[in-house]
Coordinates of C-alpha atoms in Angstrom, one line a residue:
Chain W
X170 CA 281.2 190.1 31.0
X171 CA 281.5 188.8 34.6
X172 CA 280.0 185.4 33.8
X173 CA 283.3 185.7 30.9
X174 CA 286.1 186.5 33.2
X175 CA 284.7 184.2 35.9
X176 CA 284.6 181.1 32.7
X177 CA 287.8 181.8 32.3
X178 CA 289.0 181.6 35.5
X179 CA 287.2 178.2 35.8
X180 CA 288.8 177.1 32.3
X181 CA 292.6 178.5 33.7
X182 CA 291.9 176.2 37.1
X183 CA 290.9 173.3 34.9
X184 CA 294.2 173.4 32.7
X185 CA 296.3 174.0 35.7
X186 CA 294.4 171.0 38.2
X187 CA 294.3 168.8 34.2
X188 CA 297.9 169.3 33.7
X189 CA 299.1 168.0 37.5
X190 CA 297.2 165.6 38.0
X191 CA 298.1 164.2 33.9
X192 CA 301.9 164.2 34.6
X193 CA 301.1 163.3 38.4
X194 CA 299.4 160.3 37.3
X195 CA 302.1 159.1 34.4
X196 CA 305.0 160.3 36.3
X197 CA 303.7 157.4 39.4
X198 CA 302.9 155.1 36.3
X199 CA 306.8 155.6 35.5
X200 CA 307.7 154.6 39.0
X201 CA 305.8 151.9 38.9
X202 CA 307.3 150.4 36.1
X203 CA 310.9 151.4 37.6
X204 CA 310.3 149.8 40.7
X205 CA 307.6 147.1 40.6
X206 CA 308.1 145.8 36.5
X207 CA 312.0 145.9 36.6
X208 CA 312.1 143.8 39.6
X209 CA 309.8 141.3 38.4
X210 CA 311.8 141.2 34.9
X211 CA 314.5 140.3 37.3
X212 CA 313.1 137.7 39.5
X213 CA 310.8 136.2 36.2
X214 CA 312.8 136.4 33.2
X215 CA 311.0 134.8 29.7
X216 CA 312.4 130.8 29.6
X217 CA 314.8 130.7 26.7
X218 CA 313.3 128.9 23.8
X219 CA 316.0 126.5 22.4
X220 CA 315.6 126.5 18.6
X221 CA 313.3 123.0 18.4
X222 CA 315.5 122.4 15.1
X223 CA 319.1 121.8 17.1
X224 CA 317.9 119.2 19.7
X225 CA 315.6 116.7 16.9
X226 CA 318.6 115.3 14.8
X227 CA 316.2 113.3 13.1
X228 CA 315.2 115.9 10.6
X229 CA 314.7 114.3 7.9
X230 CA 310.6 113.6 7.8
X231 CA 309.7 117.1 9.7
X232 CA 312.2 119.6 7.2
X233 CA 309.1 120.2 5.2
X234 CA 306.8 121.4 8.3
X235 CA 309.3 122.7 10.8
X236 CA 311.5 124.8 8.0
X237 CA 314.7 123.0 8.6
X238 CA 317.1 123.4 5.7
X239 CA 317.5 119.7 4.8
X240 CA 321.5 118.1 4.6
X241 CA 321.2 117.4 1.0
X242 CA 319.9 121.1 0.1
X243 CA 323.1 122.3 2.6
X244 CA 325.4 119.8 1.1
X245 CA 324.1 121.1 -2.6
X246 CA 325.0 124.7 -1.6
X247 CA 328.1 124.5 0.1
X248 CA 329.6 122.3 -2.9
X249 CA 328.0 125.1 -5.6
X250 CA 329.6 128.1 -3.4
X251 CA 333.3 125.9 -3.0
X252 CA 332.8 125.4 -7.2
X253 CA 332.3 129.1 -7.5
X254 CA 334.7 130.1 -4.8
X255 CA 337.7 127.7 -6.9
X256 CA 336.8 129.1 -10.3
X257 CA 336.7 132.7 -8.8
X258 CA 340.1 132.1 -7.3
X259 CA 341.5 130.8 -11.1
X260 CA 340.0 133.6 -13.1
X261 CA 341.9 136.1 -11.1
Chain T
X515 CA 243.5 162.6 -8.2
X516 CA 243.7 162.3 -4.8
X517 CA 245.8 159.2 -4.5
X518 CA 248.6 160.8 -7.1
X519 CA 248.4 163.9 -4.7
X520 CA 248.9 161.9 -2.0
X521 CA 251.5 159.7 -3.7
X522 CA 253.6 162.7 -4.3
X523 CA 253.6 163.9 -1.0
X524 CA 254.8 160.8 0.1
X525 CA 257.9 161.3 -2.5
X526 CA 261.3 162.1 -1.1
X527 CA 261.3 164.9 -3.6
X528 CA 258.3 166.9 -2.2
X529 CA 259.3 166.9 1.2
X530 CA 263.0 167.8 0.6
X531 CA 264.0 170.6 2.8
X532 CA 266.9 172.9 1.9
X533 CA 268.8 171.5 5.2
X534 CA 268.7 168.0 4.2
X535 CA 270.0 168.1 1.3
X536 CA 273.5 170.4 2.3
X537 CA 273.6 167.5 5.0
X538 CA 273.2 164.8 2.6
X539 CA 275.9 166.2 0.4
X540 CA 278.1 166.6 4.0
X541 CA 277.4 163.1 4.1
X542 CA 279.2 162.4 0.6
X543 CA 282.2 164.7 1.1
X544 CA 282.3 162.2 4.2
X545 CA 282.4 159.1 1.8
X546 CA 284.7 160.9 -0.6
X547 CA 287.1 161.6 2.1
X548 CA 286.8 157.8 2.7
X549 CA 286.5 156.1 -0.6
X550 CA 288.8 158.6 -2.6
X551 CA 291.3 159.6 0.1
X552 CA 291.4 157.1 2.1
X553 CA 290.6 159.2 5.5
X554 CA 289.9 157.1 8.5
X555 CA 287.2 154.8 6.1
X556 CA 286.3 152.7 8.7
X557 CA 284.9 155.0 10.5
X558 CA 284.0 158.0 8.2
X559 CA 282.4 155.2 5.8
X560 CA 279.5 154.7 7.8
X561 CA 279.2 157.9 9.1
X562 CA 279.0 159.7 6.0
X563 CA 275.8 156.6 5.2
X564 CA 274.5 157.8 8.3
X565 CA 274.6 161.5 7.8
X566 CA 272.5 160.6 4.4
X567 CA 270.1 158.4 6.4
X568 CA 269.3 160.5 8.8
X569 CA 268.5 163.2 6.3
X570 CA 265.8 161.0 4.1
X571 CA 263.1 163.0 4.4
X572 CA 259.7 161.0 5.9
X573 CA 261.9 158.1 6.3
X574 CA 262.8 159.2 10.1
X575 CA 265.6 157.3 10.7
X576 CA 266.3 159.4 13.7
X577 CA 262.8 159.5 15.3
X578 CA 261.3 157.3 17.5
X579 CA 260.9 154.0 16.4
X580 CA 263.7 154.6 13.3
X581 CA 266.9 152.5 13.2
X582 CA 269.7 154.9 13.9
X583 CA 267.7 156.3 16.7
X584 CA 267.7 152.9 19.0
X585 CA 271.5 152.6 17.5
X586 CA 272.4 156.1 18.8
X587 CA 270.5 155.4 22.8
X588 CA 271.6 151.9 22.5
X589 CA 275.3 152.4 22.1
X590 CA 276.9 155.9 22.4
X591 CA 274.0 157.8 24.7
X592 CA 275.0 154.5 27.4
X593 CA 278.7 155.3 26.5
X594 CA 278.9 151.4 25.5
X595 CA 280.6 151.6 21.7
X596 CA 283.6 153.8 22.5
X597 CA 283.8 151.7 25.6
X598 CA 283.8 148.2 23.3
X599 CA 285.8 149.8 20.8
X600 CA 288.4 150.7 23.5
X601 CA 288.7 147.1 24.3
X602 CA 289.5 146.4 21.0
X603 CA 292.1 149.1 20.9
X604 CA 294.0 147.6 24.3
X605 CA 293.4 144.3 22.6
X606 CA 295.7 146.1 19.6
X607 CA 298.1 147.4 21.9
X608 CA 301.4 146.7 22.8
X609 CA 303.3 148.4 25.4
X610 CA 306.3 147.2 25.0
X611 CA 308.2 150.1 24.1
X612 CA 306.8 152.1 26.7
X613 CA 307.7 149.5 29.6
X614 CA 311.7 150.0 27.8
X615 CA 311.8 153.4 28.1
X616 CA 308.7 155.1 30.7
X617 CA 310.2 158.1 30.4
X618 CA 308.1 158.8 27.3
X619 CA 305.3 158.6 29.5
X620 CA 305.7 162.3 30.0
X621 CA 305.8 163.0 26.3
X622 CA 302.3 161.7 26.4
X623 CA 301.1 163.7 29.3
X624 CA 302.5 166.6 27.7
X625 CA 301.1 166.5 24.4
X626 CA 297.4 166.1 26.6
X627 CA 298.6 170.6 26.9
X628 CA 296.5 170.8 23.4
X629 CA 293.6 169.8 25.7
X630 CA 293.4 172.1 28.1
X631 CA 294.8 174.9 26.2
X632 CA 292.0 174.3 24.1
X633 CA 289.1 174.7 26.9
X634 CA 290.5 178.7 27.1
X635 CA 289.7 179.1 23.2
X636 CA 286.4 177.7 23.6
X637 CA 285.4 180.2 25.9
X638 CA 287.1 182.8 23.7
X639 CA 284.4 181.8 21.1
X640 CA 281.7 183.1 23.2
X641 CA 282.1 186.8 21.9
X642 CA 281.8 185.3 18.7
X643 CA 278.1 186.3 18.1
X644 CA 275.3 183.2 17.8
X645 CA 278.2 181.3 19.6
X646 CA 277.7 180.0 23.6
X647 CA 279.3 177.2 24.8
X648 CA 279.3 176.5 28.6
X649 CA 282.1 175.0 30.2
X650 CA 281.1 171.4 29.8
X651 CA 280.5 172.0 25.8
X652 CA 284.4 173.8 25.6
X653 CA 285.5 170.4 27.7
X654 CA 284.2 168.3 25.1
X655 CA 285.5 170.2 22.1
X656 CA 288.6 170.4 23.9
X657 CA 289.2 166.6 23.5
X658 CA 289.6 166.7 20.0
X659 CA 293.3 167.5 21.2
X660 CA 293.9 164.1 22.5
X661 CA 293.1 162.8 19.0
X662 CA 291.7 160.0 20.3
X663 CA 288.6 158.8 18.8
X664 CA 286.6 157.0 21.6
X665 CA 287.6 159.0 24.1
X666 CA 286.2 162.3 21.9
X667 CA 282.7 160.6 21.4
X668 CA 282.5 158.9 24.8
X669 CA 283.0 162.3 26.1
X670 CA 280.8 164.1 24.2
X671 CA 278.3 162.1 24.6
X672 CA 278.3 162.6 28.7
X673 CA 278.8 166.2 28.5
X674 CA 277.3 167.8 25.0
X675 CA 275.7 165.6 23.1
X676 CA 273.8 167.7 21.4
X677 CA 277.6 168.7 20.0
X678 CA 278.6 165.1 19.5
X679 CA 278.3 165.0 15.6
X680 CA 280.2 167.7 15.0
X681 CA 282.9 166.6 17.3
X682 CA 283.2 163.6 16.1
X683 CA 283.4 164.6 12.7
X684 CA 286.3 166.9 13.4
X685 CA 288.4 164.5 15.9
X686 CA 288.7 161.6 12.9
X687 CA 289.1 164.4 10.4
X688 CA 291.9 165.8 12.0
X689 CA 293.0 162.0 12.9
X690 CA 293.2 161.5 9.4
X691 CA 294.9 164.6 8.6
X692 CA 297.8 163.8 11.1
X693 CA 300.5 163.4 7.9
X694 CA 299.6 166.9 6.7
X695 CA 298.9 168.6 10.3
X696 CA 302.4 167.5 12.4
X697 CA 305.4 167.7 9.9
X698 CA 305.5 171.5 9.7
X699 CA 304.6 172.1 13.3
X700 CA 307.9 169.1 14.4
X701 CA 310.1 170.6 11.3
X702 CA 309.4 174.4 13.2
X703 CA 310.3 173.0 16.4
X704 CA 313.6 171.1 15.6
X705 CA 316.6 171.8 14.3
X706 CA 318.1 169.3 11.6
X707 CA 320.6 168.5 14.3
X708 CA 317.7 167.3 16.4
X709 CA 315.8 165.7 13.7
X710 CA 319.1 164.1 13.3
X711 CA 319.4 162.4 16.7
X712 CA 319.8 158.4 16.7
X713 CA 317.8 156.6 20.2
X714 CA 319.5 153.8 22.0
X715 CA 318.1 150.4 21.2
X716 CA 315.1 149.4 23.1
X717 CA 315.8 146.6 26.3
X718 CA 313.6 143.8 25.6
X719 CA 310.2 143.4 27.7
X720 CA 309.4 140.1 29.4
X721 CA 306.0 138.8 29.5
X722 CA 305.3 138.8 33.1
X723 CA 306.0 142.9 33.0
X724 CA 303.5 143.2 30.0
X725 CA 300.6 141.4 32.5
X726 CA 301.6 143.3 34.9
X727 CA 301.1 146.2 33.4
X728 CA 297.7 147.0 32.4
X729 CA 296.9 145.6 36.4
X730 CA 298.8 147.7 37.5
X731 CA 297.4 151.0 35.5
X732 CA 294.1 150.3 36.2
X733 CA 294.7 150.1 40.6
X734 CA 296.5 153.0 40.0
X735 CA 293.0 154.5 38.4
X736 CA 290.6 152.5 40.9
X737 CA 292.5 154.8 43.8
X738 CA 293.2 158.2 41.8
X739 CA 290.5 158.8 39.4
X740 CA 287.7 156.6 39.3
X741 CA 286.1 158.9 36.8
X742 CA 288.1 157.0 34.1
X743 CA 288.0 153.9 34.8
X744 CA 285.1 153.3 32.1
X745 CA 287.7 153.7 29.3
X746 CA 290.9 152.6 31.3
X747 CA 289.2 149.5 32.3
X748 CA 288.0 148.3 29.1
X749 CA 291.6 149.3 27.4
X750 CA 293.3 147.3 30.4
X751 CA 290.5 144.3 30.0
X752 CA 291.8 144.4 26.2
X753 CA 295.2 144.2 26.7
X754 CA 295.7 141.8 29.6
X755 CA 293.7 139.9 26.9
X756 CA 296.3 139.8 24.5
X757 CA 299.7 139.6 27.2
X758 CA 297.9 136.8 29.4
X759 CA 298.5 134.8 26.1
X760 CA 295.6 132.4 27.3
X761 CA 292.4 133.2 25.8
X762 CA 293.9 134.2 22.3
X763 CA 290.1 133.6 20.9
X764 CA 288.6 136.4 23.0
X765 CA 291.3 138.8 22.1
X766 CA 291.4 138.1 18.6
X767 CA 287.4 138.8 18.7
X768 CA 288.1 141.9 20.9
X769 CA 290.4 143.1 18.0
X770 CA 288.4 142.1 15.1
X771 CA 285.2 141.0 14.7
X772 CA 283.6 143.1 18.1
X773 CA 285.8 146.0 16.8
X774 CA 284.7 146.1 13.4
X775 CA 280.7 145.2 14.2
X776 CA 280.8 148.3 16.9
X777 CA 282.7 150.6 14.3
X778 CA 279.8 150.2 11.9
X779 CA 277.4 151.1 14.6
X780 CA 279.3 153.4 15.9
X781 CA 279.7 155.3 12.3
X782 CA 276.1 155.3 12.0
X783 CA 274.9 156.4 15.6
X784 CA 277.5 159.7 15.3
X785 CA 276.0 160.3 11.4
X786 CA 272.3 160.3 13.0
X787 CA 273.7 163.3 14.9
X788 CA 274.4 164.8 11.2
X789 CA 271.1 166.6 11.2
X790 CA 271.0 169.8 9.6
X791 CA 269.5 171.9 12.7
X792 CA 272.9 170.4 14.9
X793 CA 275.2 170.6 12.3
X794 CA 274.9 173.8 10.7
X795 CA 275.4 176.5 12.6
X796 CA 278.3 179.0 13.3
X797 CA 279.0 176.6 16.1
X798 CA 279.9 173.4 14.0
X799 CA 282.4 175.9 12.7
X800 CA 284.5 177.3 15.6
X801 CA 284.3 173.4 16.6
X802 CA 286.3 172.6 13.5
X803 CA 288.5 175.6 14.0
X804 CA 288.9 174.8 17.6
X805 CA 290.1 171.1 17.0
X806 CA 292.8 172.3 14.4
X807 CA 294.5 174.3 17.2
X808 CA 294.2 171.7 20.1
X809 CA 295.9 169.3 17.9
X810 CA 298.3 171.7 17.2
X811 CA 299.1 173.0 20.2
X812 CA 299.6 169.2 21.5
X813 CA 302.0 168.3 19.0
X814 CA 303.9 171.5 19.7
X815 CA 304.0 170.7 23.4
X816 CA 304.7 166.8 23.3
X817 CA 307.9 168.0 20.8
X818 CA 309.1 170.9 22.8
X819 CA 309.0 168.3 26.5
X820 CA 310.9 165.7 23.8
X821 CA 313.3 168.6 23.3
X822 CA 313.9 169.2 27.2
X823 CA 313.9 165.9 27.7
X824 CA 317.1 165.8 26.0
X825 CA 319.0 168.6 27.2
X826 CA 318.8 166.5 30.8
X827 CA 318.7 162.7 29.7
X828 CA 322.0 161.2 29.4
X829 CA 320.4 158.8 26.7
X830 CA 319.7 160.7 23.4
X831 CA 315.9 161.4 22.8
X832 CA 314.8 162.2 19.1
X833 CA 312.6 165.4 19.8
X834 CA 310.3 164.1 16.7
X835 CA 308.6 161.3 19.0
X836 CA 307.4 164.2 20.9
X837 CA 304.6 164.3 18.5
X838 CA 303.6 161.1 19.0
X839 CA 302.2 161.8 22.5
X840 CA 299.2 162.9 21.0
X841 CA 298.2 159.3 20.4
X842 CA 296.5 159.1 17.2
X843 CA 298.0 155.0 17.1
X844 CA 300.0 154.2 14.9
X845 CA 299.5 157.0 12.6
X846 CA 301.6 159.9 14.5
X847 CA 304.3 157.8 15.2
X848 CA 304.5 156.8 11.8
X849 CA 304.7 160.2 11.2
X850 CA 307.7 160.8 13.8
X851 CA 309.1 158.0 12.0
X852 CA 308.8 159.6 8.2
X853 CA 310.2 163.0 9.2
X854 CA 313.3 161.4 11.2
X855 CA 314.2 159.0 7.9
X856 CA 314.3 162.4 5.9
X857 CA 316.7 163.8 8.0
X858 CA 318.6 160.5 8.5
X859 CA 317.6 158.0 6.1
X860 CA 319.0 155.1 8.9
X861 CA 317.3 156.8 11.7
X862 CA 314.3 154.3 12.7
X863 CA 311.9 155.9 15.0
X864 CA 309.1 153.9 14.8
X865 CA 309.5 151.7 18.1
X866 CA 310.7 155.0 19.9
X867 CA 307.7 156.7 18.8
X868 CA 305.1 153.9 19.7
X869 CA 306.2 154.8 24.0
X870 CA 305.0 157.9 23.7
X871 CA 301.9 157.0 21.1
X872 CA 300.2 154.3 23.9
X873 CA 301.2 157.0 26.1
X874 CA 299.2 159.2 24.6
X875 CA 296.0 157.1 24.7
X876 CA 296.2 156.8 28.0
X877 CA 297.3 160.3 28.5
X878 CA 293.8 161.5 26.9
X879 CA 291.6 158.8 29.1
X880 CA 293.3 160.3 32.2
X881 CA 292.4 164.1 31.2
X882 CA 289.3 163.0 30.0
X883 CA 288.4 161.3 33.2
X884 CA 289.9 165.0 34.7
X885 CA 287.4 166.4 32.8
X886 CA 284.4 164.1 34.0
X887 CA 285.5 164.7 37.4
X888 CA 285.9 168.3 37.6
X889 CA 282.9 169.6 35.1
X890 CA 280.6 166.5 34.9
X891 CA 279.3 166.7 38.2

């Protein structure tokens, strides 16, 4: 019965000593990134991709493999939605 | 004669022992679990092969000089799967929304009470009658609570292996069981007020703070508890893998190929432990029992912190990412995510919940290093 109680003494020292130094160790992990990450997302901030499709004008050849919605499919829509829009704006 | 005599012995059939063959049927509700229910299969695939294996009779898998048995010294007696497989798993992570919002960090050191909590009903068992554990087997049971895999078998296998296959078996079933085991303890906890709460978008994370990181986590270990710096290490060596961004070849093998080889060695060292004279006994069963409640009781505590947490932050916290903390990645905060959309169906809490998810996993390694420290001595 002694070797019990003194177990769970041992077992109640273990949670307490677990529990500190847990929240001791991620609460200095949480300074850490306050102090030391913020700064350096300050001073180093990630370079601002410029969309590549904006700056190459000559589209044409690389609208298959880049993704760029080619002028002729933009042209196609616009004049289908303007078609729709004027036909929307006589039925009413 | 003699020859068919001694051709029979040699049969599977005559040497069956009642044991093996409850094992070997353990072995399939493993691979039903798996195949049918889809319960952690990549791990409980192979260990429910290896639980049959290892209970062929006259086949000796598990003896000297018998496959499983240079599997199970080779890789989890040295610690070195759940090591590799921890690499993979920092190779998988992204800390992203933990670096936005740290404060979750303490959700996943509180959800680590299901641990320790645990150790005093292991010791409770002991007046159970054909039940002892020592101090060092409750530590190991205990560990199931962090509902982290690696760390649960890594542990084991430094302070009770001879307990390992059970433990095992009950930390991925309980993994697995995550959708069924959290809801009703987070619905308990929360009112639909709570449940209800909408977080403030994440800040974005730069990529330098993301390097940073995992440098930073593991100095922090190298000066406070070198005791875990076997499995913070390797998760760190994963993920500055994946943020350094330049050796994208090494972390995709990290996260795929050296992660799934190790898995199927891994399943099949733990299923060698699946022998009949470790597994069945009434302490397999107050192992199983044990792991239910440390779960439990860490999902309660990670959701009741979430919930104090809010009464003091001046940014809202959903009290359902509390659960998260337990780690369990991504599954539990998948599941903080499912219970907040049925109380708000445009309440997204999946990126909230991932803080205190990685939390968790690191939460676990640091109270498992406690653990080594304190009682592995």
């Amino acid at each position: 019965m002694d070797n019990m109680q003194q177990q769970f003494v041992e077992a109640g020292t273990l949670m307490l000593a677990g529990m500190v130094f847990v929240f001791a160790f991620l609460g200095v992990l949480i300074i850490f990134i306050n102090t030391v990450l913020a700064r350096l997302a300050v001073k180093f901030p990630d370079a601002i991709v410029v969309p590549h499709s904006r700056t190459n004008k000559k589209s044409k050849s690389k609208s298959k493999t880049t993704g760029e919605i080619s002028p002729a499919v933009v042209a196609a829509i616009s004049g289908a939605v303007q078609r729709y829009r004027a036909q929307h704006s006589q039925d009413k | 004669m003699d020859s068919l005599i001694k051709l029979w012995f040699s049969t599977g059939l005559a040497n069956f022992e009642l044991g093996q063959v409850v094992m070997m049927l353990v072995g399939c509700g493993l691979l039903y679990l798996a195949i049918a229910r889809n319960f952690e299969p990549l791990l409980l695939l192979p260990m429910g092969f290896g639980a049959i294996l290892t209970n062929i009779p006259v086949a000796g898998f598990s003896e000297v000089g018998g496959l499983l048995h240079y599997i199970y010294y080779a890789g989890i007696d040295t610690g070195i799967f759940p090591l590799i497989i921890f690499m993979g798993v920092g190779a998988m992570t992204d800390f992203g929304a933990l670096i936005a919002n740290p404060k979750t960090l303490l959700l996943g050191a509180a959800a680590q009470f299901g641990i320790f909590a645990t150790l005093f009903g292991a010791i409770a068992l002991n007046y159970v009658p054909g039940i002892e554990f020592t101090l060092k087997d409750a530590s190991a049971i205990a560990i199931i609570g962090g509902a982290d895999g690696p760390t649960a078998i890594f542990l084991a296998s430094k302070l009770a292996p001879e307990l390992l296959g059970a433990i095992a078996v009950a930390a991925y079933s309980y993994m697995a069981l995550v959708p069924i085991i959290q809801p009703p303890i987070m619905k308990a906890l929360t009112t639909e007020e709570e449940r209800k709460i909408e977080m403030k978008q994440l800040r974005p994370v730069t990529k330098i703070e993301k390097i940073i990181f995992p440098l930073g986590v593991l100095i922090m270990t190298i000066f406070f508890l070198p005791s875990a710096t076997p499995l913070v290490g390797m998760f760190c060596l994963g993920n500055l893998m994946r943020e350094s961004g330049v050796v994208d070849r090494l972390s995709s093998t990290a996260q795929n190929e050296l992660i799934n080889i190790t898995t199927i060695f891994l399943g099949l060292g733990v299923g060698s432990k699946l022998s009949a004279e470790a597994f069945l006994n009434v302490e397999t069963l107050g192992i199983l029992a044990l792991g239910a409640v440390a779960f439990s009781i860490g999902t309660a505590s990670g959701v009741i912190m979430a919930k104090t947490m809010n009464k003091f932050s001046k940014d809202p916290i959903n009290p359902l990412i509390g659960a998260a903390g337990v780690s369990a990645v991504p599954m539990a905060a998948r599941v903080a995510n499912k219970v907040g959309l049925q109380a708000n169906p445009h309440n997204f809490l999946l990126m909230h919940a991932m803080g205190p998810n990685v939390a968790g996993v690191l939460g676990s390694a640091v109270a498992a290093g406690v653990l080594l420290a304190l009682v592995g001595g």
